[in-house]
Tab-separated table of C-alpha atoms in Angstrom:
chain	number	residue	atom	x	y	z
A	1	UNK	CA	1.568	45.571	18.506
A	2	UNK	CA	-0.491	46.622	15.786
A	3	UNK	CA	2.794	47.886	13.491
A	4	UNK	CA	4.812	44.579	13.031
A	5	UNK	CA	1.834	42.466	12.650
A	6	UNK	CA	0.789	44.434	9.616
A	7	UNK	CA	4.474	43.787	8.564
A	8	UNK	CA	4.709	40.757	9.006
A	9	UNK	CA	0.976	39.907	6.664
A	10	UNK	CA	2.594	41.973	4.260
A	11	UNK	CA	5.551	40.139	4.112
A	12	UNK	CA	3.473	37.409	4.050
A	13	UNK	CA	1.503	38.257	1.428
A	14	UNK	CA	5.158	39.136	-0.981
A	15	UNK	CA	5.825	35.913	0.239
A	16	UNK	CA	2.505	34.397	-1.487
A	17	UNK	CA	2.925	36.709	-4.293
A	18	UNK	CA	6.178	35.490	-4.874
A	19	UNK	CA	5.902	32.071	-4.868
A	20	UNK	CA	2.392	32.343	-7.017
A	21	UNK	CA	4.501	34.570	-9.728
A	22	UNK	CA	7.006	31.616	-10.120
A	23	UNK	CA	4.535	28.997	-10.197
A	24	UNK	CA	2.958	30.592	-12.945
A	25	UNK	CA	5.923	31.335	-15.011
A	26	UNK	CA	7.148	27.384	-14.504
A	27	UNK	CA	3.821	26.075	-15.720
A	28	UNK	CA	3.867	28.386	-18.786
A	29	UNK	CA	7.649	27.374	-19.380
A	30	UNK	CA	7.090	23.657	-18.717
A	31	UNK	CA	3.779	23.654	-20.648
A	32	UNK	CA	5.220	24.763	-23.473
A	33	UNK	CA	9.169	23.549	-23.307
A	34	UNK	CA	8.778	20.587	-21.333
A	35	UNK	CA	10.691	19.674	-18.426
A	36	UNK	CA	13.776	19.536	-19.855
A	37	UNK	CA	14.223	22.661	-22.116
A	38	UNK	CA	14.019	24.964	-18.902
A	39	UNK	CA	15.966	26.459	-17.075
A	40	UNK	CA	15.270	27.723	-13.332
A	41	UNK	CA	17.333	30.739	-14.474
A	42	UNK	CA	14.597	31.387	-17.323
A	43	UNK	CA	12.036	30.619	-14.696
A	44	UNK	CA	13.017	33.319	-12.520
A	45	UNK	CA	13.470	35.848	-15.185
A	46	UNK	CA	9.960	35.354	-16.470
A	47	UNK	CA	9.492	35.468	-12.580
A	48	UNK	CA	10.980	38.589	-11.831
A	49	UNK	CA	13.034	37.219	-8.939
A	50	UNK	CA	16.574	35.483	-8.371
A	51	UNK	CA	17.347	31.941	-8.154
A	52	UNK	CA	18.071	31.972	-4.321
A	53	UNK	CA	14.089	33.331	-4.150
A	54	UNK	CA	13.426	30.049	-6.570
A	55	UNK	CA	15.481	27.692	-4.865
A	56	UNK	CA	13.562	29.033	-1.263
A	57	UNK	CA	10.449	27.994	-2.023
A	58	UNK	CA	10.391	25.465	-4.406
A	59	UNK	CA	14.165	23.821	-3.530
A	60	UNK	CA	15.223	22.884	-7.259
A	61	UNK	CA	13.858	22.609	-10.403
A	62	UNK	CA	12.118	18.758	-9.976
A	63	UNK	CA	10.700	20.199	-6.789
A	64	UNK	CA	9.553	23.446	-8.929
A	65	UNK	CA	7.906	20.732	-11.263
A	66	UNK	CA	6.061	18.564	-9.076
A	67	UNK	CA	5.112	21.891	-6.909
A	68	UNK	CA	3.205	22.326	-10.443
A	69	UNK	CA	1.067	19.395	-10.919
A	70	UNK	CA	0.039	19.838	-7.430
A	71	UNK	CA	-0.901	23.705	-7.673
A	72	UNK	CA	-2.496	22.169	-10.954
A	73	UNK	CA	-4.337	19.400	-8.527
A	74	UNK	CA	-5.378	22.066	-6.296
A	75	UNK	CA	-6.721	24.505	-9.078
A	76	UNK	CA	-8.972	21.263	-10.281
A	77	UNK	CA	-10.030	20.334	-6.552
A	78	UNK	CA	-10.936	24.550	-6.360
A	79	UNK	CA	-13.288	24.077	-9.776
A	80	UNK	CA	-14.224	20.916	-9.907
A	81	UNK	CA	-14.255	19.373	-6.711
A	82	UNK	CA	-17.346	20.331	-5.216
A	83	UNK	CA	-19.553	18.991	-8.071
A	84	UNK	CA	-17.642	15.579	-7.628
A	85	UNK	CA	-17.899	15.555	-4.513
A	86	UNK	CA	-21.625	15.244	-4.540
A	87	UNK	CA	-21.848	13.606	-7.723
A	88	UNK	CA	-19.625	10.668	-5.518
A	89	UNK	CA	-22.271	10.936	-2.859
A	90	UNK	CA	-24.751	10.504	-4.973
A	91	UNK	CA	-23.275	7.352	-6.003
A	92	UNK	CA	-23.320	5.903	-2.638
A	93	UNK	CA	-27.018	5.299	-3.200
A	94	UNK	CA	-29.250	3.632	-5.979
A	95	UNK	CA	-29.094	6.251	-9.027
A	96	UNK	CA	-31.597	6.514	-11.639
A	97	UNK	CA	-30.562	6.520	-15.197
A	98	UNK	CA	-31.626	10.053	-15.666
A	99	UNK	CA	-30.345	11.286	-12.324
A	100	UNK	CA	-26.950	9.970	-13.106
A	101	UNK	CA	-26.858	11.795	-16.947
A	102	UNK	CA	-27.691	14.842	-14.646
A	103	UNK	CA	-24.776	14.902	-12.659
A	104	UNK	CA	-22.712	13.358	-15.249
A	105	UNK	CA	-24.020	16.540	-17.268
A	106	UNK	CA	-22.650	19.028	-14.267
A	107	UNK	CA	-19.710	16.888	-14.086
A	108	UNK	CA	-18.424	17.838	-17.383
A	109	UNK	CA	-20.027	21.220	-17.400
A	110	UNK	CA	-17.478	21.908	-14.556
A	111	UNK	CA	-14.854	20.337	-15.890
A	112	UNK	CA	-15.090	22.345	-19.557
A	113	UNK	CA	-15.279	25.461	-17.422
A	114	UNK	CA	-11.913	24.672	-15.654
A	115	UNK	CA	-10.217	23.513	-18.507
A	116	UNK	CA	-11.095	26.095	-21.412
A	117	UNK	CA	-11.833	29.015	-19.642
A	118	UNK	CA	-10.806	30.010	-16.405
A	119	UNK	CA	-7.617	31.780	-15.706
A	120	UNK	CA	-4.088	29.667	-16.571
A	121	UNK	CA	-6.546	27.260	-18.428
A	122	UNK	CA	-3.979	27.056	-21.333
A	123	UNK	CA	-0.804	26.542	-19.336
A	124	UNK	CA	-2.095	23.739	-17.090
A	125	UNK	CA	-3.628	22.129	-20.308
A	126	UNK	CA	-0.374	21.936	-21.747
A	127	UNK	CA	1.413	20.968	-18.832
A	128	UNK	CA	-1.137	18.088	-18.422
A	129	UNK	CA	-0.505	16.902	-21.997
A	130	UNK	CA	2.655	16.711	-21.707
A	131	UNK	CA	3.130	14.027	-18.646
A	132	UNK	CA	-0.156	12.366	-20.737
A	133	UNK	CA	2.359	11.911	-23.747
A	134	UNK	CA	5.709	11.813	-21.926
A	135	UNK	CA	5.574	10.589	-18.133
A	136	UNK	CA	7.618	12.754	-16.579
A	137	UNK	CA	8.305	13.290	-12.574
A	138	UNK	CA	4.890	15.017	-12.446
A	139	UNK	CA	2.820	12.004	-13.788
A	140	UNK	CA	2.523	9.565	-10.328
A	141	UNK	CA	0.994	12.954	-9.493
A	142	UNK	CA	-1.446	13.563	-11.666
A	143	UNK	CA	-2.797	10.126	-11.899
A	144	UNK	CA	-3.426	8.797	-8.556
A	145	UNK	CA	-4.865	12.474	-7.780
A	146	UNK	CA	-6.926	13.940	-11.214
A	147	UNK	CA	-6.701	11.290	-13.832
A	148	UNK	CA	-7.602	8.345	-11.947
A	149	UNK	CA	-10.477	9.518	-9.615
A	150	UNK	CA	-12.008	11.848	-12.030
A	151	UNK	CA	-12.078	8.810	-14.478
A	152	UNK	CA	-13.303	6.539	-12.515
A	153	UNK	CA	-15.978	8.877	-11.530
A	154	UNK	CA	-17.173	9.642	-14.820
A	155	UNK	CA	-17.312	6.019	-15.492
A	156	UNK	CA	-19.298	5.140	-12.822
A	157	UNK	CA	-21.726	7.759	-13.517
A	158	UNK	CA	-21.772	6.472	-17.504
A	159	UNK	CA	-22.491	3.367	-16.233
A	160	UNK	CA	-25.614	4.520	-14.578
A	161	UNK	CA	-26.591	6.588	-16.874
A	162	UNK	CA	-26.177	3.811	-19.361
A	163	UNK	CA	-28.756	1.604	-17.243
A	164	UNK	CA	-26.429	-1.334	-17.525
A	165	UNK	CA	-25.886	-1.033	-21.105
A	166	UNK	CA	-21.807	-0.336	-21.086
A	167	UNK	CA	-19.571	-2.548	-18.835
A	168	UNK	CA	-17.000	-0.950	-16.224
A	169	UNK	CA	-14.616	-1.059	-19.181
A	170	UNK	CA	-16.378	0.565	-21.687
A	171	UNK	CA	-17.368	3.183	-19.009
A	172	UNK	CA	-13.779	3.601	-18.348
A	173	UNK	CA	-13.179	3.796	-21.888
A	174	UNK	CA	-15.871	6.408	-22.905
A	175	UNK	CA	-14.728	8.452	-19.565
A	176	UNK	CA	-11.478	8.815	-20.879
A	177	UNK	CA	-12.270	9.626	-24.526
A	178	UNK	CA	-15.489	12.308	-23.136
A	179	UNK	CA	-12.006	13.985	-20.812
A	180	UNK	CA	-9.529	13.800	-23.559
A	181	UNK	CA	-12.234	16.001	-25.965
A	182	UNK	CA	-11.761	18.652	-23.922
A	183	UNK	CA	-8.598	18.941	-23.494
A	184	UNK	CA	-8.018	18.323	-27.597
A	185	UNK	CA	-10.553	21.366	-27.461
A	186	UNK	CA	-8.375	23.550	-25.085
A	187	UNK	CA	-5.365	22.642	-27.605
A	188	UNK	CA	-7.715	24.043	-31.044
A	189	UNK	CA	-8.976	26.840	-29.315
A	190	UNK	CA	-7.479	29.368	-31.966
A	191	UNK	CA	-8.537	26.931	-34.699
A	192	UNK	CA	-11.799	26.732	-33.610
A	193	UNK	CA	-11.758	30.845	-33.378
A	194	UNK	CA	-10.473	31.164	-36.756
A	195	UNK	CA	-12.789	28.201	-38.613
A	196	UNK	CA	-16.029	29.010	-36.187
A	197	UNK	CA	-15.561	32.764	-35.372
A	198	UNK	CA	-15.441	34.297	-32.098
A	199	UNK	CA	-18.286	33.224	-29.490
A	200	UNK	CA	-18.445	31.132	-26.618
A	201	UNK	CA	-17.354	28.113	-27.693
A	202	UNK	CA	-17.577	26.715	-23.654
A	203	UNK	CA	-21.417	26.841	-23.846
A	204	UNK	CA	-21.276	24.970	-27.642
A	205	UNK	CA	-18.943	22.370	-26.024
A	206	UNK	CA	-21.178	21.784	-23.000
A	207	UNK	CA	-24.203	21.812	-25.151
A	208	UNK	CA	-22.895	18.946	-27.672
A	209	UNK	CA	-21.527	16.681	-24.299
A	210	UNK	CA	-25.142	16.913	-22.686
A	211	UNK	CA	-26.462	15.600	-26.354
A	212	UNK	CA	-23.793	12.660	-26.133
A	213	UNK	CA	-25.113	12.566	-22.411
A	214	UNK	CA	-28.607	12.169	-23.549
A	215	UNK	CA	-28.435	9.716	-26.662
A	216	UNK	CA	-26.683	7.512	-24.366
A	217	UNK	CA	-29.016	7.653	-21.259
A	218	UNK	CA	-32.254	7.645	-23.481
A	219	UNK	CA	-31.145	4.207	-25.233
């Protein structure tokens, strides 16, 4: 018994591999051609498996693209998700000002981790900023399950933080335009390298959001 269930895990786990290895090579091609400049032949190549391997798992290459944003949805829930999960909760009851700049503060410090430096950081940045600037089949995705929730909660956590000073609007607003920083940043990484120098430019980022953080909950 013991023999074919250690095949079958390891063909299981080629499976995974697989499937992971062609997920990664579509977000790198899509992130940086767009949807459509590639090919699901070029996708395999970078790959290293056939199209009938592609066409297995993901069917063709809309359901290779929308397999994407949610690996990308996953990845965000995997980094992100347990700070906003109790940053929600937190929510559910009256927040002080300076409780909500702390878990706004967490909030983004997650959120600059997952976007600028953990692994495929670049590739999903790109892919992201291209449905922001071109919807593409990929962007229903992305905003009922990243860009609208994680907005919204950033906003709402503004708003405390804010004491009442900034309406749900200008919340929403200042969400979006604290969100869109970093993932300008992610873009002029290399800039930043060559103008700045080599460091850690995540704990500089995080620093200067937790001073926007504080001027605006210390109004």
């Amino acid at each position: 018994m013991s023999g074919p269930q250690r095949s079958a895990d390891g063909g299981y786990r080629k499976g995974e591999e697989t499937r992971k290895r062609i997920l990664g090579a579509a977000l790198a091609a899509f992130g940086r051609k767009g949807f459509a400049a590639v090919t699901t032949r070029q996708i395999a190549d970078a790959a290293d498996t056939n199209l009938p391997g592609l066409t297995y798992y993901f069917g063709n290459k809309e359901g290779l693209y929308l397999a994407c944003a949610h690996d990308i949805v996953a990845s965000f829930r995997q980094g992100v998700g347990s700070v906003a999960a109790v940053a929600d909760a937190a929510l559910s009851a009256p927040l002080a000002s300076a409780d909500a700049a702390i878990w706004l503060k967490r909030l983004f410090a997650a959120l600059a981790h997952f976007l600028l430096s953990e692994e495929g950081a670049e590739d999903r940045a790109l892919f992201v900023q291209r449905e922001m600037a071109s919807p593409g089949p990929a962007f229903e995705i992305l905003y009922s399950e990243l860009w609208r929730p994680g907005i919204e909660l950033a906003a709402a956590l503004l708003e405390q933080a804010a004491a009442g000073r900034l309406s749900s609007p200008d919340s929403k607003v200042r969400a979006v335009m604290m969100i869109a920083s970093l993932t300008g940043f992610r873009s002029g990484q290399r800039i930043i390298a060559r103008t700045a120098g080599d460091g850690d430019h995540v704990v500089q980022v995080i620093a200067a959001l937790d001073e926007q953080i504080d001027a605006l909950s210390e109004r």
